[in-house]
Amino acid sequence: MVEQADLFIVGGGMVGAALAAALADTGRRIVVLEQQAPAAFDPASAPDLRVSAISPASRQLLQRIGAWPYIEAMRSAPYRRMLVWENDEQEGTLFDAAELGEAELGHIIENRIVQLACQQALAPHDNVELICPDLLQSLS
């Protein structure tokens, strides 16, 4: 049971863990509560179906909070082109890194890997506590 915290984040998924890591250097006591631990990474496993397209700005954030090296140690895939369409459209919008003079548009990364990396980035911070697995019982 946590007696007191300056910031209590309910949900230690990609966003909650990234928020905690981004605020870790404030010196505030931060507690992150996550209901279920993500499955450990196994390099021999097939990639998860739940993925996110991480933009260069999001990659910079993940680098700043210390999560990007953990992602690189697991797996990610850069993407250079992406076609986006809505419903039954015959044609969509094509995004192409070459047209922008860029090497890539971003990276496709499994959500679980982003979550694992963000949670790993919390470890060096003594003022951040990850409580997982657990459920919120009460808050006052």
CSV table of C-alpha atoms in Angstrom, one decimal, residues 4-139:
chain,number,residue,atom,x,y,z
A,4,GLN,CA,1.7,9.1,-0.1
A,5,ALA,CA,2.9,10.3,-3.5
A,6,ASP,CA,3.2,13.6,-5.3
A,7,LEU,CA,1.9,12.0,-8.5
A,8,PHE,CA,-0.1,8.8,-8.8
A,9,ILE,CA,-0.4,7.5,-12.4
A,10,VAL,CA,-3.1,4.8,-12.8
A,11,GLY,CA,-2.0,2.8,-15.8
A,12,GLY,CA,1.6,1.9,-16.6
A,13,GLY,CA,1.1,1.1,-20.2
A,14,MET,CA,2.9,3.0,-23.0
A,15,VAL,CA,1.5,6.4,-22.1
A,16,GLY,CA,1.5,6.1,-18.3
A,17,ALA,CA,5.1,4.7,-18.1
A,18,ALA,CA,6.4,7.3,-20.6
A,19,LEU,CA,4.8,10.1,-18.5
A,20,ALA,CA,6.4,8.8,-15.3
A,21,ALA,CA,9.8,8.5,-17.0
A,22,ALA,CA,9.4,12.1,-18.5
A,23,LEU,CA,8.6,13.4,-15.0
A,24,ALA,CA,11.2,11.3,-13.1
A,25,ASP,CA,13.8,14.1,-13.0
A,26,THR,CA,11.5,16.5,-11.2
A,27,GLY,CA,12.4,14.9,-7.9
A,28,ARG,CA,8.7,14.3,-7.0
A,29,ARG,CA,7.6,11.0,-5.6
A,30,ILE,CA,5.8,9.2,-8.5
A,31,VAL,CA,3.8,6.0,-8.2
A,32,VAL,CA,2.7,4.1,-11.3
A,33,LEU,CA,0.0,1.4,-10.9
A,34,GLU,CA,-0.4,-1.1,-13.6
A,35,GLN,CA,-3.0,-3.9,-13.6
A,36,GLN,CA,-1.0,-6.4,-15.7
A,37,ALA,CA,2.6,-6.8,-16.5
A,38,PRO,CA,3.5,-7.1,-20.1
A,39,ALA,CA,4.8,-10.4,-21.3
A,40,ALA,CA,8.6,-10.5,-21.3
A,41,PHE,CA,10.3,-10.0,-24.6
A,42,ASP,CA,11.4,-13.1,-26.5
A,43,PRO,CA,13.4,-12.4,-29.6
A,44,ALA,CA,12.2,-15.7,-31.1
A,45,SER,CA,8.6,-14.9,-30.8
A,46,ALA,CA,6.4,-13.6,-33.6
A,47,PRO,CA,5.7,-9.9,-33.5
A,48,ASP,CA,2.6,-8.8,-31.7
A,49,LEU,CA,-0.3,-7.6,-33.8
A,50,ARG,CA,-0.8,-4.4,-31.7
A,51,VAL,CA,1.8,-2.0,-33.0
A,52,SER,CA,2.2,1.8,-33.2
A,53,ALA,CA,3.8,4.0,-35.9
A,54,ILE,CA,6.3,6.0,-33.9
A,55,SER,CA,7.1,9.4,-35.5
A,56,PRO,CA,10.6,11.0,-35.3
A,57,ALA,CA,9.2,13.3,-32.6
A,58,SER,CA,8.0,10.4,-30.5
A,59,ARG,CA,11.4,8.7,-31.0
A,60,GLN,CA,13.1,11.8,-29.6
A,61,LEU,CA,10.8,11.7,-26.6
A,62,LEU,CA,11.6,8.0,-26.1
A,63,GLN,CA,15.3,8.8,-26.4
A,64,ARG,CA,15.0,11.7,-23.9
A,65,ILE,CA,13.3,9.5,-21.3
A,66,GLY,CA,15.8,6.7,-21.7
A,67,ALA,CA,13.5,4.1,-23.3
A,68,TRP,CA,14.9,4.1,-26.9
A,69,PRO,CA,18.0,2.0,-26.1
A,70,TYR,CA,15.7,-0.7,-24.6
A,71,ILE,CA,13.5,-0.6,-27.8
A,72,GLU,CA,16.6,-1.0,-30.0
A,73,ALA,CA,17.7,-3.9,-27.9
A,74,MET,CA,14.4,-5.6,-28.5
A,75,ARG,CA,13.0,-4.9,-32.0
A,76,SER,CA,11.5,-2.2,-34.2
A,77,ALA,CA,11.2,-1.7,-37.9
A,78,PRO,CA,11.7,1.6,-39.7
A,79,TYR,CA,9.1,2.5,-42.3
A,80,ARG,CA,9.7,4.6,-45.4
A,81,ARG,CA,6.3,4.6,-47.0
A,82,MET,CA,2.8,4.4,-45.7
A,83,LEU,CA,-0.5,4.4,-47.5
A,84,VAL,CA,-3.5,5.6,-45.5
A,85,TRP,CA,-7.1,5.2,-46.5
A,86,GLU,CA,-10.6,5.4,-45.0
A,87,ASN,CA,-13.3,2.8,-45.2
A,88,ASP,CA,-13.8,1.6,-48.8
A,89,GLU,CA,-11.8,4.3,-50.6
A,90,GLN,CA,-10.1,3.1,-53.7
A,91,GLU,CA,-7.2,5.5,-53.3
A,92,GLY,CA,-5.6,6.8,-50.2
A,93,THR,CA,-2.9,9.2,-49.2
A,94,LEU,CA,0.7,8.0,-49.7
A,95,PHE,CA,3.4,9.3,-47.4
A,96,ASP,CA,6.9,8.7,-48.7
A,97,ALA,CA,10.1,9.6,-46.8
A,98,ALA,CA,12.0,10.0,-50.1
A,99,GLU,CA,9.7,12.8,-51.2
A,100,LEU,CA,10.5,14.6,-47.9
A,101,GLY,CA,14.2,14.0,-48.3
A,102,GLU,CA,14.2,11.8,-45.2
A,103,ALA,CA,15.6,8.3,-44.7
A,104,GLU,CA,12.5,7.1,-42.9
A,105,LEU,CA,9.1,8.3,-41.7
A,106,GLY,CA,9.4,6.6,-38.3
A,107,HIS,CA,9.4,3.1,-36.8
A,108,ILE,CA,6.7,0.5,-36.3
A,109,ILE,CA,7.0,-0.9,-32.8
A,110,GLU,CA,4.9,-3.4,-30.9
A,111,ASN,CA,3.0,-1.6,-28.1
A,112,ARG,CA,4.2,-4.2,-25.6
A,113,ILE,CA,7.8,-3.4,-26.4
A,114,VAL,CA,7.2,0.4,-26.0
A,115,GLN,CA,5.6,-0.4,-22.6
A,116,LEU,CA,8.4,-2.7,-21.5
A,117,ALA,CA,11.0,-0.1,-22.6
A,118,CYS,CA,9.3,2.8,-20.8
A,119,GLN,CA,8.9,0.6,-17.6
A,120,GLN,CA,12.6,-0.3,-17.9
A,121,ALA,CA,13.5,3.4,-18.1
A,122,LEU,CA,11.9,3.9,-14.7
A,123,ALA,CA,14.3,1.6,-12.9
A,124,PRO,CA,17.2,4.0,-12.3
A,125,HIS,CA,14.9,6.5,-10.6
A,126,ASP,CA,14.6,6.0,-6.9
A,127,ASN,CA,11.7,8.5,-6.7
A,128,VAL,CA,9.5,6.4,-9.1
A,129,GLU,CA,7.8,3.2,-8.0
A,130,LEU,CA,6.1,0.9,-10.4
A,131,ILE,CA,3.5,-1.3,-8.7
A,132,CYS,CA,2.6,-4.2,-11.0
A,133,PRO,CA,0.4,-6.2,-11.1
A,134,ASP,CA,-2.1,-4.6,-8.9
A,135,LEU,CA,-5.5,-2.8,-8.9
A,136,LEU,CA,-6.5,0.5,-7.5
A,137,GLN,CA,-8.6,-0.1,-4.4
A,138,SER,CA,-9.2,3.5,-3.2
A,139,LEU,CA,-7.7,7.0,-3.6
